[in-house]
Coordinates of C-alpha atoms and ligand atoms in Angstrom, one line a residue:
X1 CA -15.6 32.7 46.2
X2 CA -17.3 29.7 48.3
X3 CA -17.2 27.3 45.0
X4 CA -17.3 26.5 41.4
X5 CA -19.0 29.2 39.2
X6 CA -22.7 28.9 38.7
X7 CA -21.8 28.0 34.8
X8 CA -19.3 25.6 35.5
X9 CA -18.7 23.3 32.8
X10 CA -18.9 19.9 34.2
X11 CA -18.6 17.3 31.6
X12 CA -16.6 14.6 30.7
X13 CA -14.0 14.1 27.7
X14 CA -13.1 11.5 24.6
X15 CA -11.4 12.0 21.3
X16 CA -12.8 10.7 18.1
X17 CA -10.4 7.8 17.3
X18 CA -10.9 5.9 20.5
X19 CA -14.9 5.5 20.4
X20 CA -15.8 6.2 17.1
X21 CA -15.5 3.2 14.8
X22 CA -17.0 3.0 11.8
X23 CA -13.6 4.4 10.6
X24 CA -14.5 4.0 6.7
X25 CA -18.3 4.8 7.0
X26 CA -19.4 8.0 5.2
X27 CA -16.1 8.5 3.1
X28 CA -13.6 8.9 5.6
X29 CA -10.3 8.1 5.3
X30 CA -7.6 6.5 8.0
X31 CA -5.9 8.2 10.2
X32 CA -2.7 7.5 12.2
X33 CA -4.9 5.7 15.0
X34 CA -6.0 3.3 12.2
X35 CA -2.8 1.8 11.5
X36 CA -1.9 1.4 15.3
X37 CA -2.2 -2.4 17.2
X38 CA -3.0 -3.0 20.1
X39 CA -0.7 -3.4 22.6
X40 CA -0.3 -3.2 26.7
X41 CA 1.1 -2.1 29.8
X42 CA 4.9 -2.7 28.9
X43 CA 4.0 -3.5 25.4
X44 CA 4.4 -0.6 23.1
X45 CA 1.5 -0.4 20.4
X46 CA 3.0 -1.1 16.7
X47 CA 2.5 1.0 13.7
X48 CA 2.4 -0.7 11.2
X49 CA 3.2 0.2 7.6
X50 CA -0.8 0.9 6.3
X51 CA -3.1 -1.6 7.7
X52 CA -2.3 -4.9 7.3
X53 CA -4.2 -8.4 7.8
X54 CA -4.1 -10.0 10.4
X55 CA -3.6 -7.7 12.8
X56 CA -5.6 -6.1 15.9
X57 CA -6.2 -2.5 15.3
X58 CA -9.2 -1.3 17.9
X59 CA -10.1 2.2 16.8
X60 CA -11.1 0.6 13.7
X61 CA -14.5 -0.1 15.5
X62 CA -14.0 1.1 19.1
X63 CA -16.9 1.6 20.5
X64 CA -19.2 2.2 17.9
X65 CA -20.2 5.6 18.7
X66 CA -20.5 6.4 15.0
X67 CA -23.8 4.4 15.0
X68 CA -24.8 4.6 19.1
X69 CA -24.0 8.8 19.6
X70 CA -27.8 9.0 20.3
X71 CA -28.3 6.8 23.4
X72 CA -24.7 7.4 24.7
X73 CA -25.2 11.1 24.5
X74 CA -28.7 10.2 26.5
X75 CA -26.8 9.1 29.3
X76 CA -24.6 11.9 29.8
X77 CA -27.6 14.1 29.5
X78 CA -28.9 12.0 32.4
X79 CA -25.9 12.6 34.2
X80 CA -26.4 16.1 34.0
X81 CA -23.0 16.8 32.1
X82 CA -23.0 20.6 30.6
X83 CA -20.4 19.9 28.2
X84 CA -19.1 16.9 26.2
X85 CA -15.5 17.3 24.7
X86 CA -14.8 15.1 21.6
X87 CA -12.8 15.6 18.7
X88 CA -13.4 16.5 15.2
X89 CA -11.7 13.5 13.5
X90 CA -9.9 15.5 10.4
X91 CA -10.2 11.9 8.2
X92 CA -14.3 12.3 8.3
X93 CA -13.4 16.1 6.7
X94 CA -10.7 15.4 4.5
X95 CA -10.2 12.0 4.1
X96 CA -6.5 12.6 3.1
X97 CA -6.0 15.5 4.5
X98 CA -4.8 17.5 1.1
X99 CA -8.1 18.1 -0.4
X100 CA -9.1 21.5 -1.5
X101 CA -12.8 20.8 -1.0
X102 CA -14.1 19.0 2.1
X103 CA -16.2 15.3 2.9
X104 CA -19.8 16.3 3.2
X105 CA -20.8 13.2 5.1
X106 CA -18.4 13.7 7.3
X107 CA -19.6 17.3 8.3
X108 CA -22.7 15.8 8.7
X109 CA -21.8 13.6 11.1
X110 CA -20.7 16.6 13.6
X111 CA -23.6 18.2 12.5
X112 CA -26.1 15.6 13.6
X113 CA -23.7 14.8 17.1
X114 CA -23.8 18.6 18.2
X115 CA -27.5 18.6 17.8
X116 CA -28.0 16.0 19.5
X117 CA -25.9 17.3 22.3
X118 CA -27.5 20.9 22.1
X119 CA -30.9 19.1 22.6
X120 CA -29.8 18.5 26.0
X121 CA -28.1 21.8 26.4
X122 CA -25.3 19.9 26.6
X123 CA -22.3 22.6 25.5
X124 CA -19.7 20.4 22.6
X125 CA -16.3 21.4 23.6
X126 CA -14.0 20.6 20.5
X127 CA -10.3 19.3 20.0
X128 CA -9.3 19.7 16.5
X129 CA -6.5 17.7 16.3
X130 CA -6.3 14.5 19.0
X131 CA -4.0 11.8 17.6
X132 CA -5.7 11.5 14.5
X133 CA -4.4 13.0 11.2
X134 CA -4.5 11.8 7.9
X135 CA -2.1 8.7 7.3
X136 CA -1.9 10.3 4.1
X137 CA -0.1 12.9 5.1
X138 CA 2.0 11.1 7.0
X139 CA 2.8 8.9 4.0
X140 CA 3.1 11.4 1.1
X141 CA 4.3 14.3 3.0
X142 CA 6.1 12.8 6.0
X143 CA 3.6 14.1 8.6
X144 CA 4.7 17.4 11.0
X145 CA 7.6 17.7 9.5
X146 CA 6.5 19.2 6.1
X147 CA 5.5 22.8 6.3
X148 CA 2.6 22.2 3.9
X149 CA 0.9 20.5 6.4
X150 CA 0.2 23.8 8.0
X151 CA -1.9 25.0 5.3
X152 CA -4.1 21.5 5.3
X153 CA -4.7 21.8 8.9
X154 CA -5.8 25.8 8.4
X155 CA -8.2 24.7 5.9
X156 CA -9.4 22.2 7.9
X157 CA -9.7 24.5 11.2
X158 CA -11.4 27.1 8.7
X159 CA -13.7 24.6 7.6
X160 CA -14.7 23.5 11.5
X161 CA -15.2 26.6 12.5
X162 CA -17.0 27.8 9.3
X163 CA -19.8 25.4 9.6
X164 CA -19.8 25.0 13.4
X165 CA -19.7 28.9 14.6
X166 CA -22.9 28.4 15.9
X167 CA -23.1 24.9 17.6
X168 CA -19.3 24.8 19.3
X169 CA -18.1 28.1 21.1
X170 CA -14.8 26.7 23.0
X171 CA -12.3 24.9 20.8
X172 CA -8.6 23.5 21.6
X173 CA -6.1 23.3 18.0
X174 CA -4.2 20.2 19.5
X175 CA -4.5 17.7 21.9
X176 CA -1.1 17.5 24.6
X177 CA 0.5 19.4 21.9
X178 CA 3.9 18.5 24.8
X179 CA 3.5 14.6 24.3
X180 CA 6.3 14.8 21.7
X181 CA 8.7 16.0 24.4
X182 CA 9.3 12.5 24.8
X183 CA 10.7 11.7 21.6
X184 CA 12.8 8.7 22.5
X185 CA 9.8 6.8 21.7
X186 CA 8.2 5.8 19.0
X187 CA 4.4 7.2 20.7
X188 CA 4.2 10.4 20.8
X189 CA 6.0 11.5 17.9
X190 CA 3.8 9.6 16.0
X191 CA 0.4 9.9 17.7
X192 CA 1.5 13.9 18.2
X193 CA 2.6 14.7 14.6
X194 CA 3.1 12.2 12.4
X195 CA 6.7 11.0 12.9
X196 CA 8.3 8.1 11.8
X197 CA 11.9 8.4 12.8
X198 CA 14.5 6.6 10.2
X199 CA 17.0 4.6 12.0
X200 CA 20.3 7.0 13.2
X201 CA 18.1 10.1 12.8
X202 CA 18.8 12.7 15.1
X203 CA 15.3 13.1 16.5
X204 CA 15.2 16.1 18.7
X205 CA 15.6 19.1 16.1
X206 CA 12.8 17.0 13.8
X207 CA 10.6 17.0 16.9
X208 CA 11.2 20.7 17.6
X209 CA 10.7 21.7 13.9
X210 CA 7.3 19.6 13.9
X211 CA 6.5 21.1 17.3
X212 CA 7.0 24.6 15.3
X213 CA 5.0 24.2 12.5
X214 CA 1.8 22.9 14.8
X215 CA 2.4 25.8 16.8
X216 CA 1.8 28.0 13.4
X217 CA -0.8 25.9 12.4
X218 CA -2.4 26.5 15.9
X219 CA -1.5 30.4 15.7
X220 CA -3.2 30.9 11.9
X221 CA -6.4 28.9 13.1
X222 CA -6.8 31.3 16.5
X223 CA -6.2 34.2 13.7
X224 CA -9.2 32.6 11.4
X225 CA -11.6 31.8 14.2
X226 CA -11.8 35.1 15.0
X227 CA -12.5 36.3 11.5
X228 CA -14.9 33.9 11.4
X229 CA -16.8 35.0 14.5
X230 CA -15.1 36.9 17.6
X231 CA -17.3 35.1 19.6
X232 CA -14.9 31.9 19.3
X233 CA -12.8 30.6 22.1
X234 CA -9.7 28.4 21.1
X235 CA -7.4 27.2 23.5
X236 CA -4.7 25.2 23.7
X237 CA -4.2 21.6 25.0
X238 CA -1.5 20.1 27.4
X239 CA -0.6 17.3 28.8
X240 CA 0.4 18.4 32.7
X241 CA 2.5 16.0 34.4
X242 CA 4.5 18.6 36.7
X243 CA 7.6 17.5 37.4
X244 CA 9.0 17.4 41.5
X245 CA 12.8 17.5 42.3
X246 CA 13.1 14.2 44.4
X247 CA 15.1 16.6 47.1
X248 CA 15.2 20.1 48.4
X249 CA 19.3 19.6 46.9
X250 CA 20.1 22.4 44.7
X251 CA 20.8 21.1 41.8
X252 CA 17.9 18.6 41.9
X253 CA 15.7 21.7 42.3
X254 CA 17.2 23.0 39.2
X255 CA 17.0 20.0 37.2
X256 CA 13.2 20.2 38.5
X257 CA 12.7 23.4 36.5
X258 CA 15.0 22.7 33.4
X259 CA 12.2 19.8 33.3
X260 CA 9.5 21.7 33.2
X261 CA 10.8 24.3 30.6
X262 CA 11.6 21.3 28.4
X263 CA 7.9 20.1 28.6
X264 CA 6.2 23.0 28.7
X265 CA 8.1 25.5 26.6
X266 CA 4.8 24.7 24.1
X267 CA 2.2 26.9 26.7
X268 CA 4.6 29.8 26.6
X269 CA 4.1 29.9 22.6
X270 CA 0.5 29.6 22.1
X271 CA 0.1 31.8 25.4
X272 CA 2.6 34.5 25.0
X273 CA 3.5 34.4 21.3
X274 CA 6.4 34.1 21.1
X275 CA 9.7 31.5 22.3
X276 CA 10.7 31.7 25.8
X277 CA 14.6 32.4 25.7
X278 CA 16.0 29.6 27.5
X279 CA 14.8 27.4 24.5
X280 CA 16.4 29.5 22.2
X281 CA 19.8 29.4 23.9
X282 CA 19.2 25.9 24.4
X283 CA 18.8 25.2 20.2
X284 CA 22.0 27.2 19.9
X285 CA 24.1 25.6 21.9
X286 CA 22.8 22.0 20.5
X287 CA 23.6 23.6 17.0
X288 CA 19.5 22.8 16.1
X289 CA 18.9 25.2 13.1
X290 CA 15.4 25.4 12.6
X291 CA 13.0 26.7 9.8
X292 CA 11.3 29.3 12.0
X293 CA 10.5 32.3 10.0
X294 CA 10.0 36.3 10.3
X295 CA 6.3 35.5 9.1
X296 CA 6.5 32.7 11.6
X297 CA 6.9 34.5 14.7
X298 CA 4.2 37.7 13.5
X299 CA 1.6 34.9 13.1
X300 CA 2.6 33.5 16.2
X301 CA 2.1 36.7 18.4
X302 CA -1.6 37.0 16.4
X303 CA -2.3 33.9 17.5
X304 CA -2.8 33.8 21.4
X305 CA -4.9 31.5 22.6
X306 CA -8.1 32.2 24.8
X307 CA -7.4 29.9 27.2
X308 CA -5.9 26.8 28.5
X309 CA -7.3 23.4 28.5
X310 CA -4.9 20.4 30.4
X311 CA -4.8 16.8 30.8
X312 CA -3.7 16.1 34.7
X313 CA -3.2 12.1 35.4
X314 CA 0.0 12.4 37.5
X315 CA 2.8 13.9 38.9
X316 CA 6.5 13.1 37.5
X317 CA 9.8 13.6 39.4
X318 CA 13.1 13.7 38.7
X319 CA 16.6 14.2 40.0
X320 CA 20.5 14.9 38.9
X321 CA 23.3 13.1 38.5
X322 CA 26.7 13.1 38.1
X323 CA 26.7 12.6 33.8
X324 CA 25.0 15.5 33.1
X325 CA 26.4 18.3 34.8
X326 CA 24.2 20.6 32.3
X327 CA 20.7 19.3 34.2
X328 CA 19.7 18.2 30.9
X329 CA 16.0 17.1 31.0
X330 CA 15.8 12.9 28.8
X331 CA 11.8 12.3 29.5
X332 CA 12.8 8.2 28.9
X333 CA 15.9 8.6 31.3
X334 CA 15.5 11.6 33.9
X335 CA 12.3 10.5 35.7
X336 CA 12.4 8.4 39.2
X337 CA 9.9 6.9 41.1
X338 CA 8.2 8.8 43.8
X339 CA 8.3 7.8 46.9
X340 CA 5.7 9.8 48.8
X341 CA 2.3 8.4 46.1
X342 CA 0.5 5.4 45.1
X343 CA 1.0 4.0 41.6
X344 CA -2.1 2.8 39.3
X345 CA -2.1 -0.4 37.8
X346 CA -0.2 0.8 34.5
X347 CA 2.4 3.2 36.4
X348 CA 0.4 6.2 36.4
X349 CA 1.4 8.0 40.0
X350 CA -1.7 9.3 41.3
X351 CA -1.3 12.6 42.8
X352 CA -4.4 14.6 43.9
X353 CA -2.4 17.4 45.6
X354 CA -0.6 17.5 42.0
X355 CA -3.5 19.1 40.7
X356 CA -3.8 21.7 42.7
X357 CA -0.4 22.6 42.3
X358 CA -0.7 22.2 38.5
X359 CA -3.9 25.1 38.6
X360 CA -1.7 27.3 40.5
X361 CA 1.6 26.7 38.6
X362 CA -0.8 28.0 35.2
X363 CA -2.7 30.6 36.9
X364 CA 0.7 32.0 38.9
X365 CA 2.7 32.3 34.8
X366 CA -0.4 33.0 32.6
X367 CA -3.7 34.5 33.9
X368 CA -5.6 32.9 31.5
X369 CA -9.1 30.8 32.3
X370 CA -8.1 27.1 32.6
X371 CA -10.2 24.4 31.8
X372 CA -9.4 20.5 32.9
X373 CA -9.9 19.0 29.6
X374 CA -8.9 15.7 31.2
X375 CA -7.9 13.8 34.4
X376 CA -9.1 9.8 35.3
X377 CA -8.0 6.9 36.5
X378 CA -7.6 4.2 34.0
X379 CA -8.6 0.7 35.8
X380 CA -9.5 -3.0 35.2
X381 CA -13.5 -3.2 36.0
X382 CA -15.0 -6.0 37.5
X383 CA -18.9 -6.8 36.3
X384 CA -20.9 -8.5 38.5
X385 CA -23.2 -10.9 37.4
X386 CA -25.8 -8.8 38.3
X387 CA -24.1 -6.3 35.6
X388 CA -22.9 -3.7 38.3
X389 CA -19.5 -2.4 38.5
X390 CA -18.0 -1.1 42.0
X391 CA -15.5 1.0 41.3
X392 CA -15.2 3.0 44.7
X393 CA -11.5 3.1 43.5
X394 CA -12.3 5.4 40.4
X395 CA -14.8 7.6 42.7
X396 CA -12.1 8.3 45.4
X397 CA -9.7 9.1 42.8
X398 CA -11.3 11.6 41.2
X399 CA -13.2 12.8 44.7
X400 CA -9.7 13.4 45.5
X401 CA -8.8 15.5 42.5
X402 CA -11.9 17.2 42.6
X403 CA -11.0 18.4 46.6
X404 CA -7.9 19.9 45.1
X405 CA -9.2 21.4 42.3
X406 CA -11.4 23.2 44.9
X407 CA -8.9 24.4 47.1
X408 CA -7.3 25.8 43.8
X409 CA -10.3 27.9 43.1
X410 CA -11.4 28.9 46.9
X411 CA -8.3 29.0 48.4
X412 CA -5.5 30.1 45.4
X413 CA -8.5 31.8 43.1
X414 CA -7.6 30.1 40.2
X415 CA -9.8 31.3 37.6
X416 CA -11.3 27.6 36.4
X417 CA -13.6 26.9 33.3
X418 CA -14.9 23.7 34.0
X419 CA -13.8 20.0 34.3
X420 CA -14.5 16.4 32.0
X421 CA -13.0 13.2 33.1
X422 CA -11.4 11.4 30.8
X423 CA -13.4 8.5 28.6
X424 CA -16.5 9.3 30.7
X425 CA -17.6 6.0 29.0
X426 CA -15.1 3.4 28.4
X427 CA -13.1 3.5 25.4
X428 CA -9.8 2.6 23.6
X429 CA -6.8 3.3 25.6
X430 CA -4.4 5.8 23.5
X431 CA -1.6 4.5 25.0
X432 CA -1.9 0.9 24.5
X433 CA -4.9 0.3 22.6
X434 CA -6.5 -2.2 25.6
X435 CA -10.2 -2.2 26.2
X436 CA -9.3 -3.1 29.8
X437 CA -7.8 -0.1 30.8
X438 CA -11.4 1.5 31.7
X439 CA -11.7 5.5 32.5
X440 CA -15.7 5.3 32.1
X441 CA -18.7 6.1 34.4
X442 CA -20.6 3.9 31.6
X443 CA -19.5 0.6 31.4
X444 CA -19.2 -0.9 27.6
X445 CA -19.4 -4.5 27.2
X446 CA -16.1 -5.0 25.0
X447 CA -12.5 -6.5 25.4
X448 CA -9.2 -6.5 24.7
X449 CA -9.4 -9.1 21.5
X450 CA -12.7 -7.2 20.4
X451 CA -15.4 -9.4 21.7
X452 CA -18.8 -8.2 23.8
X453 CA -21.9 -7.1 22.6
X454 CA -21.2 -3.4 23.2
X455 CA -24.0 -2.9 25.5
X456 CA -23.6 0.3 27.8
X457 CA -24.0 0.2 31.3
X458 CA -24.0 2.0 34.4
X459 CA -21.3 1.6 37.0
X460 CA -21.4 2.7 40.5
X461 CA -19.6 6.1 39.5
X462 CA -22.3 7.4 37.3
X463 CA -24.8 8.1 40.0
X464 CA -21.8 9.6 42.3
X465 CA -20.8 12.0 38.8
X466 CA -24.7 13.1 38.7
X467 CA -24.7 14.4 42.4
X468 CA -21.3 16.1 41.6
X469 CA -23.2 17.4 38.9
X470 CA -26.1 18.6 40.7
X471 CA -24.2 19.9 43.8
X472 CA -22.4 21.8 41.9
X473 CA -19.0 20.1 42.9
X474 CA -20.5 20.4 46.5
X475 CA -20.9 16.4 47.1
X476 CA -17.9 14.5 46.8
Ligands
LIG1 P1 -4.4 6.2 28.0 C1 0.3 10.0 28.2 C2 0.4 10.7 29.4 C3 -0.7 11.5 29.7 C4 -1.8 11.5 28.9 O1 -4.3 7.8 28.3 C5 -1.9 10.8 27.7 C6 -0.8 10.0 27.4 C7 -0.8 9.2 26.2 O2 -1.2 7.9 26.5 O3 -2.9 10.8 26.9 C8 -4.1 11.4 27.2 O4 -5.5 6.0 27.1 C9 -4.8 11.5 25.8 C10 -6.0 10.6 25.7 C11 -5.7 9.3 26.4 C12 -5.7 9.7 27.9 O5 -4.7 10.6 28.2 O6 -3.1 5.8 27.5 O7 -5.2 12.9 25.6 O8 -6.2 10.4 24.3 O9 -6.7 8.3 26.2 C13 -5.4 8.5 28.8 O10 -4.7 5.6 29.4

């Protein structure tokens, strides 16, 4: 193969929450993201107890895509983007998320959005769950953690894929489903599933039961889709930050690779069906009793995904140490620096190379299509006054990632889908709410405290995207 496939899906990616807005307009209900301040780099984002005055909350208006879809979805048209992934926010379909009957507005919204997209042949590529779900559930029912919740997010899947069959062929069940890994913090658990931890609880086995249930959820919606119509595609979504020993030592090798099974256990269930063994011998000798059923695990081999979308920011890396002679992986304790990359302005290692091997590491234990849901480089813009924005430093990032990717299909015959940068306009952060931390090839006039007018505008990267685009992934 000389290149990317002739129907490549180049695109680029956001999730409902953090450019939507208008997050009570036409019925719909909040969502996690709504009761979550801003915060910044060091400065966790608070969730807060409902919404309460007084307080910053940015996806409450983001970016006004609610009311602007038409002209933004213009510009990636002019682009020449073949695909656009967003999410379905599950508050515009069931407000609370334990309705029997779904929000008609709401489906109209996605309605009218994939139209507008399939007027420009533009391809919707669809997350159904990304850090959004109902704060109701999460209030009445205690988020992941209830098994009922499986049976709200079915309906809602069936719903999705009910009246969108014909508009949205690829679909992903749950965005970096392997956040919650790191469940030390107060984030992902939250953002992931729903969690709010009680002080003294012991929050690993809650994560892995929450974890379980999704992974049903995800399983029973793979099952319906194809009811539905075979024709469906429904993948999974992970975050892929591969984790490097810091040595060729032994043990930091092996520490290396209990890392990864800790973080990415979660691809070998919605791949393979079924849980890999070391994670069960690793629940029996932490004494974790779980509620995983016999009905679990058959819906769970039914269930297989079709392929695997990924996030790719960064490269971890890790190394052992004396105290923990079992190589046990701690995502807030077991990471170190790495010496041999840059670091972005917010920590982020930037890793091109750590992409490539990423493809292979997926292609070399599945064999299923992959498809790079995300990768970008979060940056503060400058605008000129003339309105432009320079940002050679976003185009060499992701230049650089797109060389790798490449050499991942030409060289290592990675079987690739497609590829959509992250916030391909700018957008709310997810991890700390900021304005300022900009992914976008469309600038939008908005900061941190919620000021600007919202305009949109085109910065240097957006003509350098449209030659990708056009040359195939030829021009870098
Ligand atoms: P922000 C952590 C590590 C890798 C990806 O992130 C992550 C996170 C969570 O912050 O999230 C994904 O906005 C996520 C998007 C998010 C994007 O990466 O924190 O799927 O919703 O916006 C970038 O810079």
């Amino acid at each position: 193969m000389s290149g990317f496939k002739s129907d490549f899906l180049w695109g680029g990616a956001v999730a409902a929450h953090q450019l939507e807005g208008g997050w009570k307009e036409g019925g719909k209900g909040p969502s996690v993201a709504d009761v979550m301040t801003a915060g910044a780099h060091g400065v966790a984002r608070e969730i807060t107890d409902g919404v309460l005055p007084g307080k910053n909350y940015p996806n409450h208006d983001a970016i006004d895509f609610y009311h602007r879809y038409k002209d933004d979805i213009k510009l990636f048209a002019e682009m020449g983007f073949k695909c656009f992934r967003t999410s379905i926010a599950w508050t515009r379909l069931f407000p609370k998320g334990d309705e029997l009957e779904p929000n008609e507005a709401g489906l109209k919204f996605y309605d009218d959005l994939f139209d507008e997209c399939l007027k420009y042949g533009i391809e919707p590529v669809i997350t159904l769950s990304h850090f959004e779900m109902p704060y109701h559930l999460v209030k009445e029912y205690g988020g992941w953690r209830n098994r009922k919740v499986i049976d709200f997010f079915v309906r809602f899947a069936k719903v999705a894929f009910e009246r969108y069959q014909h508009k949205v062929k690829y679909w992903m069940t749950f965005n970096e489903i392997n956040n919650q890994a790191n469940f030390h913090e107060d984030f992902a658990p939250f953002t992931n599933s729903g969690i709010k931890y009680e002080e003294g609880e012991d929050r690993e086995p809650i994560m892995y039961q929450a974890a379980h249930y999704e992974l049903v959820a995800s399983a029973l919606a793979v099952k319906v889709a194809r009811e539905i119509n075979p024709s469906l595609q429904v993948g999974c979504m992970i975050a892929m930050c591969p984790i490097y020993p810091l040595t060729c030592a032994p043990d930091d090798m092996m520490m290396a690779m209990n890392a990864m099974h800790r973080r990415y256990w979660f691809t070998d269930v919605h791949v393979r069906g079924k849980y890999p063994q070391h994670l069960l011998n690793y629940f029996e000798r932490r004494g974790f009793e779980l509620d995983i059923t016999a009905e679990d695990n058959a819906a769970l081999k039914q269930g297989c995904v079709d392929y695997i979308g990924f996030s790719y920011y960064m490269s971890f890396a890790t190394k052992a140490t004396a105290d923990n002679p079992q190589l046990d992986y701690d995502e807030t304790t077991s990471l170190v620096s790495n010496p041999y990359v840059k670091k972005s302005d917010w920590g982020w290692q930037i890793d091109p190379v750590g992409l490539r091997y990423s493809l292979n590491w997926f292609w070399d234990h599945y064999q299923l299509p992959l498809f790079i849901v995300e990768n970008g480089f979060g940056a503060i813009d400058v605008r000129e006054n003339d309105g432009s924005v320079n940002d050679q430093y976003r185009i060499d990032y992701l230049s650089a990632h797109i060389a790798e990717m490449k050499k991942a299909v030409v060289e290592d015959g990675v079987d690739l889908m497609g590829y959509t940068p992250w916030g391909c306009i700018d957008l709310v952060s997810a991890g700390t709410g900021e304005m300022k931390k900009r992914y976008g090839f469309i600038y939008v006039d908005k900061d941190n405290e919620g000021n600007g007018t919202l305009e949109r505008s085109r910065k240097k990267s957006f003509a350098w995207y449209q030659k990708v685009i056009s040359s195939n992934g030829e021009a870098l």
